[in-house]
Short mmCIF file of C-alpha atoms in Angstrom, two decimals:
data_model
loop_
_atom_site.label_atom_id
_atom_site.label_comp_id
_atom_site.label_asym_id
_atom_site.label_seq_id
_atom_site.Cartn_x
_atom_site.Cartn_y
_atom_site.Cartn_z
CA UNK A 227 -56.06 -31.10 -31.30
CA UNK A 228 -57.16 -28.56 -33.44
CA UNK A 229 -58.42 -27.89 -37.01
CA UNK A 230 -58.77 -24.21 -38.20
CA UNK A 231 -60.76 -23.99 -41.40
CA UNK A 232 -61.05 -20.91 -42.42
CA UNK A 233 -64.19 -21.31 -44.79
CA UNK A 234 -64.50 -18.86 -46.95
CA UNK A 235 -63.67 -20.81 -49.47
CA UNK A 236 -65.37 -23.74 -48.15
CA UNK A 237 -69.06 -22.07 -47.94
CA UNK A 238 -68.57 -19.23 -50.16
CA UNK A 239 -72.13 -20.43 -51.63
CA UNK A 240 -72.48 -17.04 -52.21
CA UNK A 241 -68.86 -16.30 -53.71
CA UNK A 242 -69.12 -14.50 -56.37
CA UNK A 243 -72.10 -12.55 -55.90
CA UNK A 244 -71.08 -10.35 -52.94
CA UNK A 245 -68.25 -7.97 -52.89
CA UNK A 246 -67.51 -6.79 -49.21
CA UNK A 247 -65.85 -3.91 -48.08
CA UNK A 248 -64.83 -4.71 -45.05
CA UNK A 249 -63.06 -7.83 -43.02
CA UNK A 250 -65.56 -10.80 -42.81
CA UNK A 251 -66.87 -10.75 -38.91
CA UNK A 252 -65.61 -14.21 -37.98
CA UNK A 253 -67.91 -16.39 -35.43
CA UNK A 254 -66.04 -19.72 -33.85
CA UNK A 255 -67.73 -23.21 -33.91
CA UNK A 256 -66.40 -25.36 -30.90
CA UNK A 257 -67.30 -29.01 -32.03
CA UNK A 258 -65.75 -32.66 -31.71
CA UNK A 259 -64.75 -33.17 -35.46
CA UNK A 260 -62.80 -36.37 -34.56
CA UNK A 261 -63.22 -38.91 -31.61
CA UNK A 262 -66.19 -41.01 -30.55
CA UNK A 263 -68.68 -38.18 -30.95
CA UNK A 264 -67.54 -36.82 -34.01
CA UNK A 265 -70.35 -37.50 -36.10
CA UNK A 266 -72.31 -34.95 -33.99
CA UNK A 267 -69.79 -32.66 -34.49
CA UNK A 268 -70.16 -33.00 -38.58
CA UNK A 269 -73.90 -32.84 -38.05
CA UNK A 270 -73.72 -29.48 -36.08
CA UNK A 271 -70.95 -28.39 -39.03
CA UNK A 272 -73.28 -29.49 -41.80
CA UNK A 273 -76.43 -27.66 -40.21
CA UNK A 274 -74.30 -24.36 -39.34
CA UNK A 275 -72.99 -23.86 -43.02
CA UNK A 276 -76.37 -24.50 -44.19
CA UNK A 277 -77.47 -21.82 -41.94
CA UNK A 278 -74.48 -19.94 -43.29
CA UNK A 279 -75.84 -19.99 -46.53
CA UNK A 280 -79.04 -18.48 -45.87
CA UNK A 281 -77.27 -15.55 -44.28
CA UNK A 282 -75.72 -14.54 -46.93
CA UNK A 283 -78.35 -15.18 -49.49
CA UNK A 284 -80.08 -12.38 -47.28
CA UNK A 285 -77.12 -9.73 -47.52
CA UNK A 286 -74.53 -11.20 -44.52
CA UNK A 287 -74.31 -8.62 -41.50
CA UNK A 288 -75.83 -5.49 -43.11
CA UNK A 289 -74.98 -2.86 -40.70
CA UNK A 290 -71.50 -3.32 -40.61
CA UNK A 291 -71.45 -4.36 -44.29
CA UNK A 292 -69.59 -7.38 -43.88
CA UNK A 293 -69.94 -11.40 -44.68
CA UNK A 294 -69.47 -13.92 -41.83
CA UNK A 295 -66.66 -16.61 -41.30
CA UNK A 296 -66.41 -19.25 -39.71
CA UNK A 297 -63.78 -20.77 -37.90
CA UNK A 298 -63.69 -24.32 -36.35
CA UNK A 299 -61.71 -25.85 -33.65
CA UNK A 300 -62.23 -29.69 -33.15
CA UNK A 301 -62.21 -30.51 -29.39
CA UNK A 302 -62.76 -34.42 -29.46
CA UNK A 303 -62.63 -34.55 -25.74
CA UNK A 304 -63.25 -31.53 -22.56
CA UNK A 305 -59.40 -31.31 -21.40
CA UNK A 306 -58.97 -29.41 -25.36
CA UNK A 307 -61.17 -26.83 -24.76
CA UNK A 308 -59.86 -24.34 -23.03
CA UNK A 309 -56.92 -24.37 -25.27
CA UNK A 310 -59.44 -23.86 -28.25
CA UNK A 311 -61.34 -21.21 -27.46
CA UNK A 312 -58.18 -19.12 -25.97
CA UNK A 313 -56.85 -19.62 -29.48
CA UNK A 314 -60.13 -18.80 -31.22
CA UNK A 315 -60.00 -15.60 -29.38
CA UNK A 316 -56.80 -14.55 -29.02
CA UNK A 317 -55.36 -15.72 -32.59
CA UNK A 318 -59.15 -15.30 -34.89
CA UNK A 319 -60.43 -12.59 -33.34
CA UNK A 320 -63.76 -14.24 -33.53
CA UNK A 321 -66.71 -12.26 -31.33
CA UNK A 322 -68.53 -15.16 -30.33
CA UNK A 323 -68.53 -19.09 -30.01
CA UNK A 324 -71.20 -21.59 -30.96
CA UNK A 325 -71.30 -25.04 -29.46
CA UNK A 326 -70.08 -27.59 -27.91
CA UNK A 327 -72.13 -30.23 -27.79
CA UNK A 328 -71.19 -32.60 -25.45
CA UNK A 329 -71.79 -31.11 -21.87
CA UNK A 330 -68.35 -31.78 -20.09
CA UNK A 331 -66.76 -29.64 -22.94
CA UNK A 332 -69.25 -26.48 -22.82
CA UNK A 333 -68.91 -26.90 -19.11
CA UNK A 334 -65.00 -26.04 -19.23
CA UNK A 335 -65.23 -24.00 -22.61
CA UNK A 336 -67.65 -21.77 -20.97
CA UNK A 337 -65.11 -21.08 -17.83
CA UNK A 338 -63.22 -19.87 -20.09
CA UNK A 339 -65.05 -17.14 -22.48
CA UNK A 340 -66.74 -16.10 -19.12
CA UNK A 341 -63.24 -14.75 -18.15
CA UNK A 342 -62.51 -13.63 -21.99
CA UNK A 343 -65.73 -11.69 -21.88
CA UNK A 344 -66.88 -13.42 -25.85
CA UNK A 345 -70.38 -14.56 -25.87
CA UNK A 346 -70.94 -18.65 -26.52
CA UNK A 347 -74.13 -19.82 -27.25
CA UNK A 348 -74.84 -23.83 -26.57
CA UNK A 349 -77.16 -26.25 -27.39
CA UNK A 350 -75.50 -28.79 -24.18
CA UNK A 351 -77.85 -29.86 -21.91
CA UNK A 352 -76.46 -30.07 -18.40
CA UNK A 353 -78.23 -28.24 -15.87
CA UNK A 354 -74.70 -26.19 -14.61
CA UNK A 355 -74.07 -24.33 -17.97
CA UNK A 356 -76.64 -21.63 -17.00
CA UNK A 357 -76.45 -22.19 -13.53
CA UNK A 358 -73.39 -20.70 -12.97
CA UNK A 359 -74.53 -17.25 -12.69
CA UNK A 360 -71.97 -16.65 -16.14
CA UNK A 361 -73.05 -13.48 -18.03
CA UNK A 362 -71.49 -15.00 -21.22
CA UNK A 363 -73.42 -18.07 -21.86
CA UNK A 364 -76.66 -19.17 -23.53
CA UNK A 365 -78.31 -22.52 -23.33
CA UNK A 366 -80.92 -23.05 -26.56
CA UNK A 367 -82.07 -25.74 -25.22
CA UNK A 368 -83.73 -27.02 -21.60
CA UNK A 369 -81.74 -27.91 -19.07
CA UNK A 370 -80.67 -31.84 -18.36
CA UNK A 371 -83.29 -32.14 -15.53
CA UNK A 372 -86.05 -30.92 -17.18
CA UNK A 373 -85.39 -32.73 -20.34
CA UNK A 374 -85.21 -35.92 -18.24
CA UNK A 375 -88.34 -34.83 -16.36
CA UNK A 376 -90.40 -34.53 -19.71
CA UNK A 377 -88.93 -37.93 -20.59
CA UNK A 378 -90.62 -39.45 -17.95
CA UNK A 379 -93.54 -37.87 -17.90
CA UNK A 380 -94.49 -38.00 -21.38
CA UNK A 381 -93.71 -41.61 -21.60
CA UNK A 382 -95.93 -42.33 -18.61
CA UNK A 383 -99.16 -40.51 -20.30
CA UNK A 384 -98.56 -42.38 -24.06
CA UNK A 385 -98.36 -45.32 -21.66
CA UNK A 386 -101.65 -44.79 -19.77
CA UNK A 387 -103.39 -43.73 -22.83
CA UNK A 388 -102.53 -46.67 -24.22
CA UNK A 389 -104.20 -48.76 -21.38
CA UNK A 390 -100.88 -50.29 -20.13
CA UNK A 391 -99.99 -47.85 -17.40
CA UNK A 392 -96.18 -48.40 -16.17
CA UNK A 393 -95.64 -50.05 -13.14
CA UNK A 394 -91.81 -50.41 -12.51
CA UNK A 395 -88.97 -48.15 -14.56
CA UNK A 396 -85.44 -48.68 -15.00
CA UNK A 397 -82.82 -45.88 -15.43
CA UNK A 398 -79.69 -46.08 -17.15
CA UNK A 399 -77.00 -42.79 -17.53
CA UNK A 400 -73.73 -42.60 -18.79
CA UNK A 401 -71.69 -40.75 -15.56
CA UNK A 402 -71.12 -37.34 -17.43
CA UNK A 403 -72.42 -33.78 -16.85
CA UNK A 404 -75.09 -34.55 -19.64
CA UNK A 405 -76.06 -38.06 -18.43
CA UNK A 406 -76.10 -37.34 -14.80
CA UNK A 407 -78.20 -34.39 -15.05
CA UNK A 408 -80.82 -35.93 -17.18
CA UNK A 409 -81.67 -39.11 -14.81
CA UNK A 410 -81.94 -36.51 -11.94
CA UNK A 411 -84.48 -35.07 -14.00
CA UNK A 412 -85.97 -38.80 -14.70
CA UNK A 413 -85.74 -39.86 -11.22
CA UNK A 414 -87.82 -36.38 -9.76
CA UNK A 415 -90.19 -37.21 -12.60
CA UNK A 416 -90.77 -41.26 -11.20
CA UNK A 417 -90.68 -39.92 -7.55
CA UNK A 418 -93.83 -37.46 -8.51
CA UNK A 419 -95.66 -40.03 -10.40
CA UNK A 420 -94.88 -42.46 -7.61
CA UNK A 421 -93.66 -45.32 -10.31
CA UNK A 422 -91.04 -46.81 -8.33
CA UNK A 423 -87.29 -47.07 -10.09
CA UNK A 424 -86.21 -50.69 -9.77
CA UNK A 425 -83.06 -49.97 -11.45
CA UNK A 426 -80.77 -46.94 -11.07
CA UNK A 427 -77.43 -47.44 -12.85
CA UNK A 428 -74.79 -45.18 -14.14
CA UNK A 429 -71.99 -46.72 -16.70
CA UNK A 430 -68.66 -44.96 -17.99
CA UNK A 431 -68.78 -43.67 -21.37
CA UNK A 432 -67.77 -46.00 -24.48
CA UNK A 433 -68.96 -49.26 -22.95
CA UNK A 434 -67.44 -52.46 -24.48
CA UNK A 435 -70.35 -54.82 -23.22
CA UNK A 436 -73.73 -54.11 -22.67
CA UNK A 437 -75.00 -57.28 -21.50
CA UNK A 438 -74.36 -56.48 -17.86
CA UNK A 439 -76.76 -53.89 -18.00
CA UNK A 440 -79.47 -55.51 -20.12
CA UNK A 441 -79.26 -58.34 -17.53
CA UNK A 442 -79.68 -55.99 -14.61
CA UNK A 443 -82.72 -54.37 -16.73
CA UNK A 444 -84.69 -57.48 -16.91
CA UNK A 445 -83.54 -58.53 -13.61
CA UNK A 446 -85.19 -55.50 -12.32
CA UNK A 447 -89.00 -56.06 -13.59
CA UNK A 448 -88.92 -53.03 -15.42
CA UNK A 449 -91.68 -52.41 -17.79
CA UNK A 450 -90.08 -49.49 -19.22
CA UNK A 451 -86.67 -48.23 -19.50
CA UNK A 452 -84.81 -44.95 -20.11
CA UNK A 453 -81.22 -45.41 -21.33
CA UNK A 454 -79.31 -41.81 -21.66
CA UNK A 455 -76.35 -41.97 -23.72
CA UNK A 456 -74.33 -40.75 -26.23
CA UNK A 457 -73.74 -42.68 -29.71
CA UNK A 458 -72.08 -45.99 -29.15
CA UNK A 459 -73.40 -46.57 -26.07
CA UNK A 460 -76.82 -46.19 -27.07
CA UNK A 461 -76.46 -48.88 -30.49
CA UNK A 462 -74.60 -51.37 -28.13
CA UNK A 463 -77.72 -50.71 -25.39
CA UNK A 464 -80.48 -51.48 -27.98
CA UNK A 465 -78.95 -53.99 -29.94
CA UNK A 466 -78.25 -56.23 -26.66
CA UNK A 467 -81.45 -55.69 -26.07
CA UNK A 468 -83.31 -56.71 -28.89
CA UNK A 469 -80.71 -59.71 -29.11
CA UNK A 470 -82.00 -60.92 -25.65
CA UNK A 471 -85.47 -60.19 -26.81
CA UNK A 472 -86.07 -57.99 -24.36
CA UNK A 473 -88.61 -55.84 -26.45
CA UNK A 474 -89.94 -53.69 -23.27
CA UNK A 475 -90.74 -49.75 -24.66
CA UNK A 476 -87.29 -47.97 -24.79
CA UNK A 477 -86.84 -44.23 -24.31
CA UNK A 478 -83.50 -42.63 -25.17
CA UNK A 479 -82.46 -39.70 -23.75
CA UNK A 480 -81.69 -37.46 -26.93
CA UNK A 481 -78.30 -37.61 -28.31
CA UNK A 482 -77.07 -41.29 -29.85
CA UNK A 483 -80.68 -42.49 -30.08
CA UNK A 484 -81.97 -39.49 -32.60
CA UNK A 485 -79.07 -39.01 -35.35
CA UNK A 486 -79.21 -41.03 -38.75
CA UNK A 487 -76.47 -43.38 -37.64
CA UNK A 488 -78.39 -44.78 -34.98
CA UNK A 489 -80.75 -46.37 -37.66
CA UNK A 490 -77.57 -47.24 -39.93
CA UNK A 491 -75.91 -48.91 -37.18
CA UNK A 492 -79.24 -50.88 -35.45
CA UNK A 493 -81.35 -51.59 -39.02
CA UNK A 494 -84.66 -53.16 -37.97
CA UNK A 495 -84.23 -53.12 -34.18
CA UNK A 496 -84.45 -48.74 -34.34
CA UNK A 497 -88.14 -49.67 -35.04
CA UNK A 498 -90.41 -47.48 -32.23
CA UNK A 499 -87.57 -46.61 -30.00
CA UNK A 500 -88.88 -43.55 -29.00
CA UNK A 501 -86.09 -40.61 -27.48
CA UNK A 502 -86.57 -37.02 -25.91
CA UNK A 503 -85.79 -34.68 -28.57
CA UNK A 504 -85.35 -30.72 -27.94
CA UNK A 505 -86.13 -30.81 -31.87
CA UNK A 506 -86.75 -32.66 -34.23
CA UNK A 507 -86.46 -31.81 -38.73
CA UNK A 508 -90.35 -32.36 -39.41
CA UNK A 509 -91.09 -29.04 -38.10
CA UNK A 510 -88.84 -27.23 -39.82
CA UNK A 511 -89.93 -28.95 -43.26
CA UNK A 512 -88.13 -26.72 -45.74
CA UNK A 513 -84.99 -26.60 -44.54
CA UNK A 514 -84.80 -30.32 -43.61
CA UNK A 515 -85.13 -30.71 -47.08
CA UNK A 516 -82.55 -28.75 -48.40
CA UNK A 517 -80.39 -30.57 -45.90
CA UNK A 518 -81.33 -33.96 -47.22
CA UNK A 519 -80.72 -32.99 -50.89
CA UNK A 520 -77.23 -32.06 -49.58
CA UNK A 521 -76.62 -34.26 -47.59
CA UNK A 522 -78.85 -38.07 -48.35
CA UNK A 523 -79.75 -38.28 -44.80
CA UNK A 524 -82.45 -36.15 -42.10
CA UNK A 525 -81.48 -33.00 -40.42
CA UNK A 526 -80.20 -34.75 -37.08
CA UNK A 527 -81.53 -31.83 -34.16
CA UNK A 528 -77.89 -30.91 -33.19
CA UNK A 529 -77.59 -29.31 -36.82
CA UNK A 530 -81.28 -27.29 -36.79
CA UNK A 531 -80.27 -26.71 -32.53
CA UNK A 532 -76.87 -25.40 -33.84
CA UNK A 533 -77.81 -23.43 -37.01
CA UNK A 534 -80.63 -21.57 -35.01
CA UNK A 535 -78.04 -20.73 -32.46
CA UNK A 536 -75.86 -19.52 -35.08
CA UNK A 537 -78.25 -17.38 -36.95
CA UNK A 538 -79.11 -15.82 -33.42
CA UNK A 539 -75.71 -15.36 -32.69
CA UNK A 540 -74.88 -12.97 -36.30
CA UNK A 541 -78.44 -11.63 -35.96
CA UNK A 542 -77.45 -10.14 -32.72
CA UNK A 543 -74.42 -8.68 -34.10
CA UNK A 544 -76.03 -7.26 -36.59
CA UNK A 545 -78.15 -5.85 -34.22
CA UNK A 546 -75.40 -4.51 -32.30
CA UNK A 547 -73.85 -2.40 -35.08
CA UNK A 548 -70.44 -3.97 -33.69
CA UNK A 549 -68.00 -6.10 -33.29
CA UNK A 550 -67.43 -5.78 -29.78
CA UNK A 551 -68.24 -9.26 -27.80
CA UNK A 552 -69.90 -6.86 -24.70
CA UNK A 553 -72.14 -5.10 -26.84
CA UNK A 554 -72.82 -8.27 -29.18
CA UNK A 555 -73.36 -10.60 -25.47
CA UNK A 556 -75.95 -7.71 -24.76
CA UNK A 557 -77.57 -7.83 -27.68
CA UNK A 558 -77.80 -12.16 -27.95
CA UNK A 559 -79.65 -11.48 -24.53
CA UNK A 560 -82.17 -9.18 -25.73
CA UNK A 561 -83.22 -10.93 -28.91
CA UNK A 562 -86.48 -12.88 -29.47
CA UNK A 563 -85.51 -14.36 -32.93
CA UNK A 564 -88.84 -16.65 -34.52
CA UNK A 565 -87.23 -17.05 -38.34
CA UNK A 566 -84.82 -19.15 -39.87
CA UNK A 567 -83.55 -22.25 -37.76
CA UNK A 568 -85.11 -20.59 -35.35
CA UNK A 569 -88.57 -21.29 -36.08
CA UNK A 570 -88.16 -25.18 -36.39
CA UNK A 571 -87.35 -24.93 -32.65
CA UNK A 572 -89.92 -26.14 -30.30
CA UNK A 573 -91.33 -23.11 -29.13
CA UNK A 574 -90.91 -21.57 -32.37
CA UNK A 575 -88.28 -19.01 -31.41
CA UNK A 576 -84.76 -18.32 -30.03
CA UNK A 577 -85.05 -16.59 -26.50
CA UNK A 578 -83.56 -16.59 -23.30
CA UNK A 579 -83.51 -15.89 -19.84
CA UNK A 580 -81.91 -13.70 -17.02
CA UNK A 581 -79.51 -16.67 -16.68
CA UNK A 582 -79.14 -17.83 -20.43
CA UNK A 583 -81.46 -20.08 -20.02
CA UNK A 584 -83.72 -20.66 -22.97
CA UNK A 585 -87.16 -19.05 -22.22
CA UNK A 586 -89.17 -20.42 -25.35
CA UNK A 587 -88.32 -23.97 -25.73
CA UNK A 588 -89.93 -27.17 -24.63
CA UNK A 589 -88.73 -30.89 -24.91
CA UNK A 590 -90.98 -33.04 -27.66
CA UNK A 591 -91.14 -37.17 -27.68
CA UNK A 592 -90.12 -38.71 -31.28
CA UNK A 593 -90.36 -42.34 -31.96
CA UNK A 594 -88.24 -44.10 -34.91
CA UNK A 595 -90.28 -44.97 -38.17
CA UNK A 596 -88.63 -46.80 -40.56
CA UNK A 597 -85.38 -44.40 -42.07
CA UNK A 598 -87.06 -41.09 -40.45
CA UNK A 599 -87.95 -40.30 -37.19
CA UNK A 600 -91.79 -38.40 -36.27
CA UNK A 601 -92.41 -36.33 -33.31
CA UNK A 602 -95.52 -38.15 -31.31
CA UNK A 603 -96.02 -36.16 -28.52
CA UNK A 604 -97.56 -33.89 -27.02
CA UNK A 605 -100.20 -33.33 -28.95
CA UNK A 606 -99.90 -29.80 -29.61
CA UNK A 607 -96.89 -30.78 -31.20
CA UNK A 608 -97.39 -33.94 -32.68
CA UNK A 609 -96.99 -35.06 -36.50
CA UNK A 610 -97.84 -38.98 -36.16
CA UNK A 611 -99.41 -41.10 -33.67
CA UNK A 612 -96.87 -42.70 -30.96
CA UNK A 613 -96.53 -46.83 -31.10
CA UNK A 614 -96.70 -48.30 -27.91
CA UNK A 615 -96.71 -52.20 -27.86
CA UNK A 616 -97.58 -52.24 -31.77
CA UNK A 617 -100.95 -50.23 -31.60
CA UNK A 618 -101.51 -46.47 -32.08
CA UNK A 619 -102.32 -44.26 -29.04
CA UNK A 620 -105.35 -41.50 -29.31
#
């Protein structure tokens, strides 16, 4: 399934004021505009057009005189994405891909603008997108494993500060690329901190009942849990939970548990579940409100991860004086970008690797607060206290 917009119409903010004299450079966005995780996919489209904007308030690509289009392909599940991007290539001539969000479909997007030679730049998590040895490839975000790993770990420190040290954790992961990844990351972290793991269950997507799960959870003794999953999953995870009163701190892993519909669709029982975050809108202040004027809801961190990668993406074309994808790939490489989207990263900047691996960022720890959501930890990068058990941690 496939929906081509071609947008200059559509986010011609700038229509009007611009007269180019050349064809628009057009850059693909790979996202899931329909299906269960089609909400991220509007997110990421929302925070790319915004990013879009800013582009060309600032003059579009200025060495080859040209604006930017976008052109979208929906891929609501992996098995459409290789049909996608071959069309996005070989059909609009775009020069290089942003997305895809959900880890299964990078993974088999990727294989195939590694053989197209057309750069694709990813905010997915699972450890194999930059693993691969691809040349094409760029991961803006840490891998699965080390997300997983910071999960862990920073949870264990709020909960030692806190004076209730954790004795027992539980581990839940939907069986995907993205979810697998990140409890290997989790369970490295518990091994290390030598917290045993008295639970250690993977689910399939999209379940239809959580209570075997929550029953296994308190079954297990655990005094803290770490649920990874995507949006449905996670809502029918917590609310079980809170249903069975079984109020023990929650950590998400990213994903479902940090978008505005996780609060629409939970109401009171969001309160202090805390997530892993590779970004979150309260350090990026500005734009986050420009989103929310747009759009009546927070900048959910797949739309800042997404615009940054964008604006990285036509920054290194511009940088490349061309429209080639080898000399633009080269170029995405070599660039340290640290404004824009860019800067409401953690770590401040877009950068990455000999393998595409981001070389700037580092996971953060948010914790719901009413309708918003506040970064708690670390320190360094901290904009509230965290909650744990009702009292504020120093």
């Amino acid at each position: 399934m496939r929906r081509t917009l071609m947008l200059a119409a559509v986010v011609g903010v700038m229509a009007g004021t611009q007269a180019w004299a050349v064809e628009p450079v057009k850059v693909g966005v790979l996202v899931p505009l329909s299906g269960p995780t089609s909400q991220f996919g509007i997110n990421i489209r929302n925070g790319v057009e915004l990013a879009l904007e800013d582009i060309k308030a600032t003059g579009g690509i200025k060495s080859l005189g040209a604006d930017v289009e976008l052109v979208y392909a929906d891929v609501p599940a992996p098995n459409a994405a290789a049909a996608a991007v071959q069309r996005l290539v070989s059909q609009d001539k775009v020069v290089g891909i942003v997305g895809a969000f959900v880890s299964s479909t990078t993974l088999a997007a990727s294989e195939v603008t590694e053989r197209l030679g057309v750069p694709m730049i990813t905010h997915s998590f699972a450890d194999q997108i930059t693993g691969r040895g691809y040349k094409y490839i760029f991961q803006v975000s840490n891998k699965a494993s080390t997300i997983g790993q910071k999960q862990f770990d920073y949870a264990v420190e709020i909960a030692k500060r806190s004076g209730k040290p954790v004795t027992k954790a539980a581990i839940l992961y939907e069986d995907t690329a993205y979810g697998t990844a990140q409890a290997k990351g989790l369970r490295e972290a518990a091994a290390a901190a030598k917290i045993p793991v008295t639970l250690d269950e993977s689910y399939p997507l999209n379940v239809t009942d959580a209570s075997p799960l929550v029953n296994k959870i308190r079954a297990s003794g655990a005094d803290l849990v770490f649920p990874v999953s995507y949006f449905n999953d996670a809502l029918m995870i917590i609310r079980t939970m809170r249903q069975q009163k079984l109020d023990i701190p929650t950590v998400g892993g990213a994903a479902g548990y940090i978008i505005p519909d996780f609060k629409k669709g939970l109401g009171e029982f969001a309160e202090g579940v805390f997530s892993i975050a590779p970004a979150n809108y309260d350090n990026a202040p500005e734009i986050a409100a420009r989103y929310k004027a747009k759009h009546g809801v927070f900048m959910a961190h797949e739309a800042l991860m997404y615009g940054a990668a964008f604006q990285h993406m036509v920054k290194a074309i511009d940088e490349a004086k061309s429209r080639d994808p080898e000399k633009i790939r080269d170029a995405i490489a070599k660039l340290k970008k640290c404004d824009g989207f860019s800067a409401g990263l953690s770590g401040g900047c877009t950068a990455f690797d000999a393998n595409g691996l981001t070389s700037v960022a580092s996971p953060i720890f948010v914790q719901w607060r009413g309708d918003d959501i506040a970064t708690v930890y670390p320190p360094e990068a901290a904009k509230a206290l965290p909650v744990w058990y009702g009292r504020e941690v120093k």
